[in-house]
């Protein structure tokens, strides 16, 4: 019997099944369901951020394994999917490794977080797409000035630690 992980509001998602890897559409559906009802700092549905990061990964040359990681990049950190779900999910190991690498841990110093990302193949590309969307001036313009400036500094610091250029 497949293991099930509860999602928000009592829904369930079965990560296993016939043994075939999850399709990109299946990963997207899981991510959208897991983050359903969640909003970003500007009051937009959180799935819009996930979609933008996935599109950013694809535009930067990432394949399906990294696009899947983009859809799931905040799921563990936000607590909408569990480590157990990720362990059982029909995903390539690379996808799982990248999701874990980009999951910031409570109290973790930015330097340690950046080192883990840099040590995990593919994680830097996913984080680059995440930071690009988070730091988009159009998104930041929707926030109050102090929050926007604080986030700009935070994102710039992480970009520096990861060695990202404006073209990344």
JSON list of C-alpha atoms in Angstrom, two decimals:
[
{"chain": "A", "resi": 1, "resn": "UNK", "atom": "CA", "xyz": [0.00, 0.00, 0.00]},
{"chain": "A", "resi": 2, "resn": "UNK", "atom": "CA", "xyz": [1.51, 3.39, -0.96]},
{"chain": "A", "resi": 3, "resn": "UNK", "atom": "CA", "xyz": [2.50, 5.69, 1.83]},
{"chain": "A", "resi": 4, "resn": "UNK", "atom": "CA", "xyz": [0.44, 8.87, 1.98]},
{"chain": "A", "resi": 5, "resn": "UNK", "atom": "CA", "xyz": [1.37, 12.27, 3.37]},
{"chain": "A", "resi": 6, "resn": "UNK", "atom": "CA", "xyz": [-1.36, 14.65, 4.48]},
{"chain": "A", "resi": 7, "resn": "UNK", "atom": "CA", "xyz": [-1.40, 17.98, 2.75]},
{"chain": "A", "resi": 8, "resn": "UNK", "atom": "CA", "xyz": [-3.13, 21.10, 3.92]},
{"chain": "A", "resi": 9, "resn": "UNK", "atom": "CA", "xyz": [-6.78, 20.89, 4.89]},
{"chain": "A", "resi": 10, "resn": "UNK", "atom": "CA", "xyz": [-6.91, 17.10, 5.04]},
{"chain": "A", "resi": 11, "resn": "UNK", "atom": "CA", "xyz": [-6.05, 16.34, 1.41]},
{"chain": "A", "resi": 12, "resn": "UNK", "atom": "CA", "xyz": [-3.58, 13.57, 0.65]},
{"chain": "A", "resi": 13, "resn": "UNK", "atom": "CA", "xyz": [-1.04, 12.99, -2.06]},
{"chain": "A", "resi": 14, "resn": "UNK", "atom": "CA", "xyz": [0.48, 9.61, -2.77]},
{"chain": "A", "resi": 15, "resn": "UNK", "atom": "CA", "xyz": [4.15, 9.97, -3.75]},
{"chain": "A", "resi": 16, "resn": "UNK", "atom": "CA", "xyz": [4.54, 6.42, -4.96]},
{"chain": "A", "resi": 17, "resn": "UNK", "atom": "CA", "xyz": [2.43, 4.47, -7.37]},
{"chain": "A", "resi": 18, "resn": "UNK", "atom": "CA", "xyz": [3.45, 2.48, -10.40]},
{"chain": "A", "resi": 19, "resn": "UNK", "atom": "CA", "xyz": [7.15, 3.21, -9.81]},
{"chain": "A", "resi": 20, "resn": "UNK", "atom": "CA", "xyz": [7.52, 5.56, -12.77]},
{"chain": "A", "resi": 21, "resn": "UNK", "atom": "CA", "xyz": [9.05, 8.93, -11.92]},
{"chain": "A", "resi": 22, "resn": "UNK", "atom": "CA", "xyz": [6.58, 11.71, -11.28]},
{"chain": "A", "resi": 23, "resn": "UNK", "atom": "CA", "xyz": [5.95, 13.75, -14.40]},
{"chain": "A", "resi": 24, "resn": "UNK", "atom": "CA", "xyz": [6.58, 17.51, -14.36]},
{"chain": "A", "resi": 25, "resn": "UNK", "atom": "CA", "xyz": [2.80, 18.03, -14.33]},
{"chain": "A", "resi": 26, "resn": "UNK", "atom": "CA", "xyz": [2.43, 15.72, -11.31]},
{"chain": "A", "resi": 27, "resn": "UNK", "atom": "CA", "xyz": [5.16, 17.58, -9.40]},
{"chain": "A", "resi": 28, "resn": "UNK", "atom": "CA", "xyz": [3.52, 20.90, -10.23]},
{"chain": "A", "resi": 29, "resn": "UNK", "atom": "CA", "xyz": [0.13, 19.60, -9.06]},
{"chain": "A", "resi": 30, "resn": "UNK", "atom": "CA", "xyz": [1.61, 18.36, -5.76]},
{"chain": "A", "resi": 31, "resn": "UNK", "atom": "CA", "xyz": [3.37, 21.69, -5.17]},
{"chain": "A", "resi": 32, "resn": "UNK", "atom": "CA", "xyz": [0.26, 23.73, -5.99]},
{"chain": "A", "resi": 33, "resn": "UNK", "atom": "CA", "xyz": [-1.90, 21.57, -3.69]},
{"chain": "A", "resi": 34, "resn": "UNK", "atom": "CA", "xyz": [0.66, 21.67, -0.87]},
{"chain": "A", "resi": 35, "resn": "UNK", "atom": "CA", "xyz": [0.92, 25.46, -0.99]},
{"chain": "A", "resi": 36, "resn": "UNK", "atom": "CA", "xyz": [-2.80, 26.05, -1.61]},
{"chain": "A", "resi": 37, "resn": "UNK", "atom": "CA", "xyz": [-4.05, 28.88, 0.57]},
{"chain": "A", "resi": 38, "resn": "UNK", "atom": "CA", "xyz": [-0.53, 30.24, 1.12]},
{"chain": "A", "resi": 39, "resn": "UNK", "atom": "CA", "xyz": [0.26, 33.82, 0.09]},
{"chain": "A", "resi": 40, "resn": "UNK", "atom": "CA", "xyz": [3.53, 35.65, -0.52]},
{"chain": "A", "resi": 41, "resn": "UNK", "atom": "CA", "xyz": [4.56, 38.86, 1.28]},
{"chain": "A", "resi": 42, "resn": "UNK", "atom": "CA", "xyz": [2.78, 40.93, -1.38]},
{"chain": "A", "resi": 43, "resn": "UNK", "atom": "CA", "xyz": [-0.49, 39.05, -0.92]},
{"chain": "A", "resi": 44, "resn": "UNK", "atom": "CA", "xyz": [-0.22, 37.02, -4.12]},
{"chain": "A", "resi": 45, "resn": "UNK", "atom": "CA", "xyz": [-0.93, 33.26, -4.29]},
{"chain": "A", "resi": 46, "resn": "UNK", "atom": "CA", "xyz": [2.30, 31.47, -3.40]},
{"chain": "A", "resi": 47, "resn": "UNK", "atom": "CA", "xyz": [2.01, 29.19, -6.44]},
{"chain": "A", "resi": 48, "resn": "UNK", "atom": "CA", "xyz": [2.83, 32.21, -8.62]},
{"chain": "A", "resi": 49, "resn": "UNK", "atom": "CA", "xyz": [6.29, 32.32, -7.02]},
{"chain": "A", "resi": 50, "resn": "UNK", "atom": "CA", "xyz": [6.78, 28.57, -7.51]},
{"chain": "A", "resi": 51, "resn": "UNK", "atom": "CA", "xyz": [5.80, 28.86, -11.17]},
{"chain": "A", "resi": 52, "resn": "UNK", "atom": "CA", "xyz": [8.16, 31.80, -11.72]},
{"chain": "A", "resi": 53, "resn": "UNK", "atom": "CA", "xyz": [11.05, 29.89, -10.14]},
{"chain": "A", "resi": 54, "resn": "UNK", "atom": "CA", "xyz": [10.28, 26.79, -12.24]},
{"chain": "A", "resi": 55, "resn": "UNK", "atom": "CA", "xyz": [10.17, 28.93, -15.39]},
{"chain": "A", "resi": 56, "resn": "UNK", "atom": "CA", "xyz": [13.42, 30.63, -14.32]},
{"chain": "A", "resi": 57, "resn": "UNK", "atom": "CA", "xyz": [15.12, 27.25, -13.89]},
{"chain": "A", "resi": 58, "resn": "UNK", "atom": "CA", "xyz": [13.95, 26.14, -17.34]},
{"chain": "A", "resi": 59, "resn": "UNK", "atom": "CA", "xyz": [15.14, 29.44, -18.88]},
{"chain": "A", "resi": 60, "resn": "UNK", "atom": "CA", "xyz": [18.57, 28.91, -17.27]},
{"chain": "A", "resi": 61, "resn": "UNK", "atom": "CA", "xyz": [18.88, 25.50, -18.92]},
{"chain": "A", "resi": 62, "resn": "UNK", "atom": "CA", "xyz": [17.60, 23.27, -16.12]},
{"chain": "A", "resi": 63, "resn": "UNK", "atom": "CA", "xyz": [16.03, 19.96, -17.05]},
{"chain": "A", "resi": 64, "resn": "UNK", "atom": "CA", "xyz": [12.96, 18.29, -15.60]},
{"chain": "A", "resi": 65, "resn": "UNK", "atom": "CA", "xyz": [14.81, 17.20, -12.44]},
{"chain": "A", "resi": 66, "resn": "UNK", "atom": "CA", "xyz": [15.71, 20.79, -11.55]},
{"chain": "A", "resi": 67, "resn": "UNK", "atom": "CA", "xyz": [12.32, 22.15, -12.61]},
{"chain": "A", "resi": 68, "resn": "UNK", "atom": "CA", "xyz": [10.77, 19.65, -10.19]},
{"chain": "A", "resi": 69, "resn": "UNK", "atom": "CA", "xyz": [13.12, 20.90, -7.47]},
{"chain": "A", "resi": 70, "resn": "UNK", "atom": "CA", "xyz": [12.02, 24.45, -8.28]},
{"chain": "A", "resi": 71, "resn": "UNK", "atom": "CA", "xyz": [8.35, 23.54, -7.79]},
{"chain": "A", "resi": 72, "resn": "UNK", "atom": "CA", "xyz": [9.24, 21.92, -4.45]},
{"chain": "A", "resi": 73, "resn": "UNK", "atom": "CA", "xyz": [11.98, 24.32, -3.30]},
{"chain": "A", "resi": 74, "resn": "UNK", "atom": "CA", "xyz": [10.01, 25.80, -0.39]},
{"chain": "A", "resi": 75, "resn": "UNK", "atom": "CA", "xyz": [7.87, 22.79, 0.52]},
{"chain": "A", "resi": 76, "resn": "UNK", "atom": "CA", "xyz": [10.04, 21.46, 3.37]},
{"chain": "A", "resi": 77, "resn": "UNK", "atom": "CA", "xyz": [10.98, 24.90, 4.68]},
{"chain": "A", "resi": 78, "resn": "UNK", "atom": "CA", "xyz": [7.34, 25.99, 4.76]},
{"chain": "A", "resi": 79, "resn": "UNK", "atom": "CA", "xyz": [6.29, 22.68, 6.33]},
{"chain": "A", "resi": 80, "resn": "UNK", "atom": "CA", "xyz": [3.74, 21.87, 3.63]},
{"chain": "A", "resi": 81, "resn": "UNK", "atom": "CA", "xyz": [5.47, 18.58, 2.76]},
{"chain": "A", "resi": 82, "resn": "UNK", "atom": "CA", "xyz": [7.60, 16.44, 5.02]},
{"chain": "A", "resi": 83, "resn": "UNK", "atom": "CA", "xyz": [11.03, 14.83, 4.76]},
{"chain": "A", "resi": 84, "resn": "UNK", "atom": "CA", "xyz": [9.20, 11.50, 4.78]},
{"chain": "A", "resi": 85, "resn": "UNK", "atom": "CA", "xyz": [7.13, 12.56, 1.79]},
{"chain": "A", "resi": 86, "resn": "UNK", "atom": "CA", "xyz": [10.27, 13.60, -0.07]},
{"chain": "A", "resi": 87, "resn": "UNK", "atom": "CA", "xyz": [12.01, 10.32, 0.80]},
{"chain": "A", "resi": 88, "resn": "UNK", "atom": "CA", "xyz": [9.09, 8.30, -0.61]},
{"chain": "A", "resi": 89, "resn": "UNK", "atom": "CA", "xyz": [8.38, 10.51, -3.62]},
{"chain": "A", "resi": 90, "resn": "UNK", "atom": "CA", "xyz": [8.98, 9.10, -7.09]},
{"chain": "A", "resi": 91, "resn": "UNK", "atom": "CA", "xyz": [11.61, 11.74, -7.86]},
{"chain": "A", "resi": 92, "resn": "UNK", "atom": "CA", "xyz": [15.19, 11.53, -9.08]},
{"chain": "A", "resi": 93, "resn": "UNK", "atom": "CA", "xyz": [17.74, 11.59, -6.25]},
{"chain": "A", "resi": 94, "resn": "UNK", "atom": "CA", "xyz": [19.15, 14.81, -7.72]},
{"chain": "A", "resi": 95, "resn": "UNK", "atom": "CA", "xyz": [15.77, 16.51, -7.29]},
{"chain": "A", "resi": 96, "resn": "UNK", "atom": "CA", "xyz": [15.57, 15.38, -3.67]},
{"chain": "A", "resi": 97, "resn": "UNK", "atom": "CA", "xyz": [19.16, 16.50, -2.99]},
{"chain": "A", "resi": 98, "resn": "UNK", "atom": "CA", "xyz": [18.50, 19.96, -4.46]},
{"chain": "A", "resi": 99, "resn": "UNK", "atom": "CA", "xyz": [15.26, 20.41, -2.49]},
{"chain": "A", "resi": 100, "resn": "UNK", "atom": "CA", "xyz": [17.13, 19.56, 0.71]},
{"chain": "A", "resi": 101, "resn": "UNK", "atom": "CA", "xyz": [20.05, 21.83, -0.19]},
{"chain": "A", "resi": 102, "resn": "UNK", "atom": "CA", "xyz": [17.87, 24.90, -0.80]},
{"chain": "A", "resi": 103, "resn": "UNK", "atom": "CA", "xyz": [15.81, 24.32, 2.35]},
{"chain": "A", "resi": 104, "resn": "UNK", "atom": "CA", "xyz": [17.02, 26.86, 4.90]},
{"chain": "A", "resi": 105, "resn": "UNK", "atom": "CA", "xyz": [17.18, 25.47, 8.41]},
{"chain": "A", "resi": 106, "resn": "UNK", "atom": "CA", "xyz": [16.03, 27.40, 11.48]},
{"chain": "A", "resi": 107, "resn": "UNK", "atom": "CA", "xyz": [18.85, 29.54, 12.87]},
{"chain": "A", "resi": 108, "resn": "UNK", "atom": "CA", "xyz": [21.18, 28.62, 10.02]},
{"chain": "A", "resi": 109, "resn": "UNK", "atom": "CA", "xyz": [23.82, 31.21, 9.14]},
{"chain": "A", "resi": 110, "resn": "UNK", "atom": "CA", "xyz": [23.72, 32.43, 5.51]},
{"chain": "A", "resi": 111, "resn": "UNK", "atom": "CA", "xyz": [27.30, 31.28, 4.94]},
{"chain": "A", "resi": 112, "resn": "UNK", "atom": "CA", "xyz": [26.50, 27.69, 5.95]},
{"chain": "A", "resi": 113, "resn": "UNK", "atom": "CA", "xyz": [23.37, 27.74, 3.81]},
{"chain": "A", "resi": 114, "resn": "UNK", "atom": "CA", "xyz": [25.35, 29.00, 0.81]},
{"chain": "A", "resi": 115, "resn": "UNK", "atom": "CA", "xyz": [28.05, 26.35, 1.29]},
{"chain": "A", "resi": 116, "resn": "UNK", "atom": "CA", "xyz": [25.43, 23.58, 1.20]},
{"chain": "A", "resi": 117, "resn": "UNK", "atom": "CA", "xyz": [23.88, 25.02, -1.96]},
{"chain": "A", "resi": 118, "resn": "UNK", "atom": "CA", "xyz": [27.29, 25.30, -3.64]},
{"chain": "A", "resi": 119, "resn": "UNK", "atom": "CA", "xyz": [28.17, 21.72, -2.66]},
{"chain": "A", "resi": 120, "resn": "UNK", "atom": "CA", "xyz": [25.02, 20.27, -4.26]},
{"chain": "A", "resi": 121, "resn": "UNK", "atom": "CA", "xyz": [24.97, 19.97, -8.06]},
{"chain": "A", "resi": 122, "resn": "UNK", "atom": "CA", "xyz": [22.03, 21.93, -9.48]},
{"chain": "A", "resi": 123, "resn": "UNK", "atom": "CA", "xyz": [21.11, 23.73, -6.26]},
{"chain": "A", "resi": 124, "resn": "UNK", "atom": "CA", "xyz": [22.84, 26.99, -7.24]},
{"chain": "A", "resi": 125, "resn": "UNK", "atom": "CA", "xyz": [20.77, 27.19, -10.43]},
{"chain": "A", "resi": 126, "resn": "UNK", "atom": "CA", "xyz": [17.50, 26.68, -8.52]},
{"chain": "A", "resi": 127, "resn": "UNK", "atom": "CA", "xyz": [18.51, 29.23, -5.88]},
{"chain": "A", "resi": 128, "resn": "UNK", "atom": "CA", "xyz": [19.52, 31.70, -8.61]},
{"chain": "A", "resi": 129, "resn": "UNK", "atom": "CA", "xyz": [16.02, 31.48, -10.11]},
{"chain": "A", "resi": 130, "resn": "UNK", "atom": "CA", "xyz": [14.47, 31.81, -6.64]},
{"chain": "A", "resi": 131, "resn": "UNK", "atom": "CA", "xyz": [16.54, 34.89, -5.79]},
{"chain": "A", "resi": 132, "resn": "UNK", "atom": "CA", "xyz": [15.86, 36.45, -9.19]},
{"chain": "A", "resi": 133, "resn": "UNK", "atom": "CA", "xyz": [12.12, 36.22, -8.65]},
{"chain": "A", "resi": 134, "resn": "UNK", "atom": "CA", "xyz": [12.28, 37.26, -5.00]},
{"chain": "A", "resi": 135, "resn": "UNK", "atom": "CA", "xyz": [14.36, 40.32, -5.88]},
{"chain": "A", "resi": 136, "resn": "UNK", "atom": "CA", "xyz": [12.31, 41.33, -8.90]},
{"chain": "A", "resi": 137, "resn": "UNK", "atom": "CA", "xyz": [11.79, 45.09, -8.53]},
{"chain": "A", "resi": 138, "resn": "UNK", "atom": "CA", "xyz": [8.13, 44.72, -9.56]},
{"chain": "A", "resi": 139, "resn": "UNK", "atom": "CA", "xyz": [7.55, 42.33, -6.63]},
{"chain": "A", "resi": 140, "resn": "UNK", "atom": "CA", "xyz": [9.53, 44.43, -4.17]},
{"chain": "A", "resi": 141, "resn": "UNK", "atom": "CA", "xyz": [7.59, 47.54, -5.22]},
{"chain": "A", "resi": 142, "resn": "UNK", "atom": "CA", "xyz": [4.43, 45.93, -3.79]},
{"chain": "A", "resi": 143, "resn": "UNK", "atom": "CA", "xyz": [5.96, 45.85, -0.29]},
{"chain": "A", "resi": 144, "resn": "UNK", "atom": "CA", "xyz": [6.35, 48.61, 2.24]},
{"chain": "A", "resi": 145, "resn": "UNK", "atom": "CA", "xyz": [9.68, 50.41, 1.91]},
{"chain": "A", "resi": 146, "resn": "UNK", "atom": "CA", "xyz": [11.44, 49.02, 5.02]},
{"chain": "A", "resi": 147, "resn": "UNK", "atom": "CA", "xyz": [10.52, 45.43, 4.12]},
{"chain": "A", "resi": 148, "resn": "UNK", "atom": "CA", "xyz": [11.57, 45.89, 0.49]},
{"chain": "A", "resi": 149, "resn": "UNK", "atom": "CA", "xyz": [14.98, 47.34, 1.50]},
{"chain": "A", "resi": 150, "resn": "UNK", "atom": "CA", "xyz": [15.58, 44.61, 4.09]},
{"chain": "A", "resi": 151, "resn": "UNK", "atom": "CA", "xyz": [14.80, 41.91, 1.55]},
{"chain": "A", "resi": 152, "resn": "UNK", "atom": "CA", "xyz": [16.94, 43.57, -1.12]},
{"chain": "A", "resi": 153, "resn": "UNK", "atom": "CA", "xyz": [19.92, 43.45, 1.27]},
{"chain": "A", "resi": 154, "resn": "UNK", "atom": "CA", "xyz": [19.19, 39.85, 2.24]},
{"chain": "A", "resi": 155, "resn": "UNK", "atom": "CA", "xyz": [18.94, 38.71, -1.39]},
{"chain": "A", "resi": 156, "resn": "UNK", "atom": "CA", "xyz": [22.05, 40.67, -2.41]},
{"chain": "A", "resi": 157, "resn": "UNK", "atom": "CA", "xyz": [24.02, 39.06, 0.41]},
{"chain": "A", "resi": 158, "resn": "UNK", "atom": "CA", "xyz": [22.99, 35.56, -0.67]},
{"chain": "A", "resi": 159, "resn": "UNK", "atom": "CA", "xyz": [23.74, 36.34, -4.32]},
{"chain": "A", "resi": 160, "resn": "UNK", "atom": "CA", "xyz": [27.23, 37.42, -3.25]},
{"chain": "A", "resi": 161, "resn": "UNK", "atom": "CA", "xyz": [27.79, 34.29, -1.16]},
{"chain": "A", "resi": 162, "resn": "UNK", "atom": "CA", "xyz": [26.77, 32.15, -4.12]},
{"chain": "A", "resi": 163, "resn": "UNK", "atom": "CA", "xyz": [28.93, 34.10, -6.56]},
{"chain": "A", "resi": 164, "resn": "UNK", "atom": "CA", "xyz": [25.94, 35.01, -8.71]},
{"chain": "A", "resi": 165, "resn": "UNK", "atom": "CA", "xyz": [26.28, 37.77, -11.27]},
{"chain": "A", "resi": 166, "resn": "UNK", "atom": "CA", "xyz": [23.44, 39.96, -12.56]},
{"chain": "A", "resi": 167, "resn": "UNK", "atom": "CA", "xyz": [23.23, 37.58, -15.55]},
{"chain": "A", "resi": 168, "resn": "UNK", "atom": "CA", "xyz": [22.68, 34.47, -13.38]}
]
